[in-house]
Amino acid sequence: MNLPASGRRVLVSGASRGLGRAVAQAFAANGDRVAVHFASRAEEARATLDSLGGTGHTLVGGDLADPEGAVAVVDTAAEALGGIDVLVNNAAVNLRHPLAETTYEEWVTVWQRHVSVNLLATANLSHLAARRMIDQGSGGRIVNIGSRGAFRGEPDHPAYAATKAAVHALGQSLAVSLAPHRIAVASVAPGFFATERVSPRLEGPEGAAIRSQSPFGRVADPAEIAEAVLWFASPAAEWSSGAILDLNGASYLRS
């Protein structure tokens, strides 16, 4: 097993802000080199890049909903970093679409978008990165960002919950198939965490109810989720391959 504890080549999808930014920062602080992927938020992605410690990081733009776009992203990242040791599948969409309030046309469009970005892009990036890891012969890590919603249901965001459940299942299938190549695959399932996107909800009338979902009376900081991702990507985490780690502050318990 030649996967190093630092100095790794890491691709983080959807890293322009929020959790993706926190994950990129955690790897950079660990001494790894990071390819910061973005779809359309180039300025915010540049801010993420500028926030990273160390050297050798790079920006990679591309539409992951397009299979050829995924190829370009992985090729560009691998060329800039000299290979890929770790893939973090973070890019996702989460659009509100409660069935009773959504027209059929809107419903179809939203579901197609969620499947394309949340599930198919994750599958495509995983294939592309894993094949590079296999060719490199030094093992690797794939860490998927899932969701608590995959287990408890999301009535206002059913496509998000369903695609995240599929991401969990995909990760477990890949964990079995890639183990002979010393590539470990695991998923984290966060509950609510504070990002720019959800700040209006946390600061608005429903903020208190959201925080009360956890007995700690708060939501997570993205850095807390990023630390778990960093551990899953470490050499020590090989035996956790196939795991789905709940990170929700005891807001949803399952056994």
Coordinates of C-alpha atoms in Angstrom, one line a residue:
M1 CA 0.0 0.0 0.0
N2 CA 1.7 3.2 -1.2
L3 CA -1.0 5.8 -0.4
P4 CA 0.8 8.5 1.5
A5 CA -0.6 10.3 4.5
S6 CA 0.1 13.7 2.9
G7 CA 1.3 15.1 -0.4
R8 CA -1.6 13.3 -2.1
R9 CA -3.3 14.5 -5.3
V10 CA -6.9 15.3 -4.5
L11 CA -9.9 16.2 -6.7
V12 CA -12.8 17.8 -4.9
S13 CA -15.9 18.3 -7.0
G14 CA -18.2 21.3 -6.2
A15 CA -15.5 23.1 -4.2
S16 CA -16.3 26.7 -5.0
R17 CA -17.9 27.3 -1.6
G18 CA -19.6 25.6 1.4
L19 CA -18.6 22.1 2.3
G20 CA -16.5 21.7 -0.8
R21 CA -14.4 24.7 0.2
A22 CA -14.0 23.3 3.7
V23 CA -13.0 19.9 2.4
A24 CA -10.4 21.5 0.1
Q25 CA -9.0 23.5 3.0
A26 CA -8.7 20.4 5.2
F27 CA -6.7 18.5 2.6
A28 CA -4.5 21.5 1.9
A29 CA -3.8 22.0 5.6
N30 CA -2.8 18.3 5.7
G31 CA -0.1 18.9 3.1
D32 CA -2.1 17.6 0.1
R33 CA -2.4 19.2 -3.3
V34 CA -6.0 20.0 -4.4
A35 CA -7.8 20.4 -7.7
V36 CA -10.7 22.8 -6.9
H37 CA -13.6 22.0 -9.2
F38 CA -16.4 24.4 -10.0
A39 CA -19.2 24.4 -12.5
S40 CA -20.1 28.1 -12.9
R41 CA -18.9 29.9 -9.8
A42 CA -15.5 30.8 -11.0
E43 CA -15.0 33.8 -8.8
E44 CA -15.9 31.9 -5.6
A45 CA -13.7 28.9 -6.7
R46 CA -10.8 31.3 -7.1
A47 CA -11.5 32.5 -3.5
T48 CA -11.4 28.9 -2.4
L49 CA -8.1 28.4 -4.2
D50 CA -6.6 31.5 -2.6
S51 CA -7.6 30.3 0.8
L52 CA -5.6 27.1 0.6
G53 CA -2.4 26.7 2.4
G54 CA 0.6 25.1 0.7
T55 CA 1.3 25.1 -3.0
G56 CA 0.5 23.1 -6.1
H57 CA -3.3 23.6 -6.1
T58 CA -5.3 24.2 -9.2
L59 CA -8.7 25.3 -10.5
V60 CA -10.7 23.0 -12.7
G61 CA -14.0 24.2 -14.3
G62 CA -16.5 21.9 -16.0
D63 CA -20.1 20.7 -16.2
L64 CA -20.3 17.3 -14.5
A65 CA -23.8 16.7 -15.8
D66 CA -22.2 16.2 -19.2
P67 CA -20.3 12.9 -19.4
E68 CA -17.7 14.5 -21.6
G69 CA -17.4 17.4 -19.1
A70 CA -16.6 14.9 -16.4
V71 CA -13.8 13.4 -18.6
A72 CA -12.4 16.9 -19.1
V73 CA -12.4 17.7 -15.4
V74 CA -10.6 14.5 -14.4
D75 CA -8.1 14.8 -17.3
T76 CA -7.3 18.4 -16.4
A77 CA -7.0 17.7 -12.7
A78 CA -4.7 14.7 -13.3
E79 CA -2.5 16.6 -15.7
A80 CA -2.2 19.5 -13.2
L81 CA -1.5 17.3 -10.2
G82 CA 0.4 14.5 -11.9
G83 CA -2.3 12.0 -11.1
I84 CA -5.2 11.4 -8.7
D85 CA -5.0 9.7 -5.3
V86 CA -8.2 10.9 -3.8
L87 CA -11.6 11.8 -5.2
V88 CA -14.2 13.6 -3.1
N89 CA -17.6 13.5 -4.8
N90 CA -19.2 16.7 -3.3
A91 CA -20.9 18.4 -6.2
A92 CA -24.7 18.3 -5.9
V93 CA -27.9 20.2 -6.5
N94 CA -30.8 20.4 -4.0
L95 CA -33.8 22.1 -5.4
R96 CA -37.1 22.3 -3.5
H97 CA -40.0 20.4 -5.3
P98 CA -42.8 19.2 -3.0
L99 CA -45.0 17.0 -5.1
A100 CA -48.3 18.8 -4.2
E101 CA -46.9 22.2 -5.2
T102 CA -44.9 21.1 -8.3
T103 CA -46.3 20.7 -11.9
Y104 CA -45.5 17.6 -13.7
E105 CA -43.2 19.4 -16.2
E106 CA -41.3 21.0 -13.3
W107 CA -41.1 17.6 -11.5
V108 CA -39.6 15.9 -14.5
T109 CA -37.0 18.6 -15.0
V110 CA -36.0 18.7 -11.4
W111 CA -35.6 14.9 -11.2
Q112 CA -33.5 14.8 -14.3
R113 CA -31.2 17.5 -13.0
H114 CA -30.8 15.8 -9.6
V115 CA -30.0 12.4 -11.2
S116 CA -27.6 14.0 -13.7
V117 CA -25.6 15.9 -11.1
N118 CA -26.0 14.0 -7.8
L119 CA -25.9 10.4 -9.1
L120 CA -24.5 10.1 -12.7
A121 CA -21.8 12.7 -12.2
T122 CA -20.7 10.9 -9.1
A123 CA -20.7 7.5 -10.9
N124 CA -18.8 9.0 -13.9
L125 CA -16.1 10.8 -11.8
S126 CA -15.7 7.6 -9.7
H127 CA -15.1 5.5 -12.8
L128 CA -12.6 8.0 -14.4
A129 CA -10.7 8.6 -11.2
A130 CA -10.6 4.9 -10.1
R131 CA -9.2 3.8 -13.5
R132 CA -6.4 6.3 -13.0
M133 CA -5.8 5.0 -9.5
I134 CA -5.7 1.4 -10.9
D135 CA -3.2 2.4 -13.6
Q136 CA -1.0 4.2 -11.0
G137 CA -0.9 1.0 -8.9
S138 CA -0.7 2.8 -5.6
G139 CA -4.2 2.4 -4.3
G140 CA -6.5 5.4 -3.6
R141 CA -9.6 6.7 -1.9
I142 CA -13.1 7.8 -3.1
V143 CA -15.2 9.6 -0.5
N144 CA -18.8 10.4 -1.4
I145 CA -20.9 13.1 0.2
G146 CA -24.3 11.6 0.9
S147 CA -27.0 12.9 3.2
R148 CA -29.1 12.2 6.3
G149 CA -32.0 12.7 4.0
A150 CA -31.3 9.4 2.3
F151 CA -32.6 7.7 5.5
R152 CA -35.2 9.9 7.0
G153 CA -36.9 11.2 3.8
E154 CA -37.1 14.7 2.5
P155 CA -40.7 15.7 1.6
D156 CA -39.8 19.0 0.1
H157 CA -36.7 17.6 -1.7
P158 CA -37.5 14.0 -2.6
A159 CA -35.1 13.8 -5.6
Y160 CA -32.3 14.9 -3.4
A161 CA -33.0 12.2 -0.8
A162 CA -33.4 9.5 -3.5
T163 CA -30.2 10.4 -5.3
K164 CA -28.2 10.6 -2.1
A165 CA -29.5 7.1 -1.2
A166 CA -28.3 5.9 -4.6
V167 CA -24.9 7.5 -3.9
H168 CA -24.6 5.5 -0.7
A169 CA -25.5 2.3 -2.6
L170 CA -23.1 3.2 -5.4
G171 CA -20.3 3.7 -2.9
Q172 CA -20.9 0.3 -1.3
S173 CA -20.9 -1.5 -4.6
L174 CA -17.6 0.3 -5.6
A175 CA -16.1 -0.6 -2.2
V176 CA -16.4 -4.3 -3.1
S177 CA -15.3 -4.0 -6.7
L178 CA -12.3 -1.7 -6.1
A179 CA -10.9 -3.4 -2.9
P180 CA -8.6 -5.7 -4.9
H181 CA -7.0 -2.6 -6.3
R182 CA -6.5 -1.2 -2.8
I183 CA -9.0 1.6 -3.4
A184 CA -11.3 2.2 -0.5
V185 CA -14.7 3.9 -1.0
A186 CA -16.8 5.3 1.8
S187 CA -19.6 7.9 2.3
V188 CA -20.5 10.5 4.8
A189 CA -24.1 11.3 5.5
P190 CA -24.3 14.8 7.0
G191 CA -27.3 16.3 8.6
F192 CA -27.9 20.1 8.5
F193 CA -24.7 22.2 8.3
A194 CA -24.2 25.9 7.9
T195 CA -23.3 27.2 4.5
E196 CA -23.9 30.3 2.4
R197 CA -26.7 28.6 0.6
V198 CA -28.8 27.8 3.7
S199 CA -27.9 30.9 5.8
P200 CA -31.3 32.6 5.0
R201 CA -33.1 29.5 6.5
L202 CA -30.9 29.5 9.6
E203 CA -31.3 33.2 10.1
G204 CA -35.1 33.2 9.3
P205 CA -38.1 32.0 11.2
E206 CA -37.3 28.3 10.8
G207 CA -33.8 28.6 12.1
A208 CA -34.6 27.7 15.7
A209 CA -36.5 24.6 14.6
I210 CA -33.6 23.5 12.4
R211 CA -31.1 23.9 15.3
S212 CA -33.4 22.0 17.6
Q213 CA -33.3 18.9 15.4
S214 CA -30.1 18.1 17.2
P215 CA -29.9 17.7 21.0
F216 CA -26.8 19.8 20.8
G217 CA -29.0 22.7 19.8
R218 CA -27.0 23.7 16.7
V219 CA -26.1 22.7 13.2
A220 CA -22.7 21.5 12.1
D221 CA -19.8 23.6 10.9
P222 CA -18.6 22.4 7.4
A223 CA -15.2 21.9 8.9
E224 CA -16.6 19.1 11.1
I225 CA -17.7 17.2 8.1
A226 CA -14.5 17.9 6.3
E227 CA -12.5 16.3 9.1
A228 CA -14.4 13.1 8.6
V229 CA -13.8 13.2 4.9
L230 CA -10.1 13.7 5.5
W231 CA -9.9 10.7 7.8
F232 CA -11.8 8.5 5.2
A233 CA -9.1 9.5 2.7
S234 CA -6.2 8.5 5.0
P235 CA -4.1 5.4 4.8
A236 CA -5.5 4.3 8.2
A237 CA -9.1 4.2 6.8
E238 CA -8.8 1.3 4.4
W239 CA -10.8 -1.1 6.7
S240 CA -13.7 1.4 6.7
S241 CA -14.3 0.9 3.0
G242 CA -18.0 0.5 2.4
A243 CA -19.0 2.4 5.5
I244 CA -21.6 5.2 5.6
L245 CA -20.9 7.5 8.5
D246 CA -23.7 9.5 10.0
L247 CA -22.7 13.1 10.9
N248 CA -25.8 14.7 12.2
G249 CA -25.3 15.5 15.9
A250 CA -27.8 12.8 17.0
S251 CA -30.6 14.5 15.0
Y252 CA -31.4 11.2 13.3
L253 CA -30.5 7.8 14.7
R254 CA -30.6 4.5 13.0
S255 CA -29.2 1.0 13.7

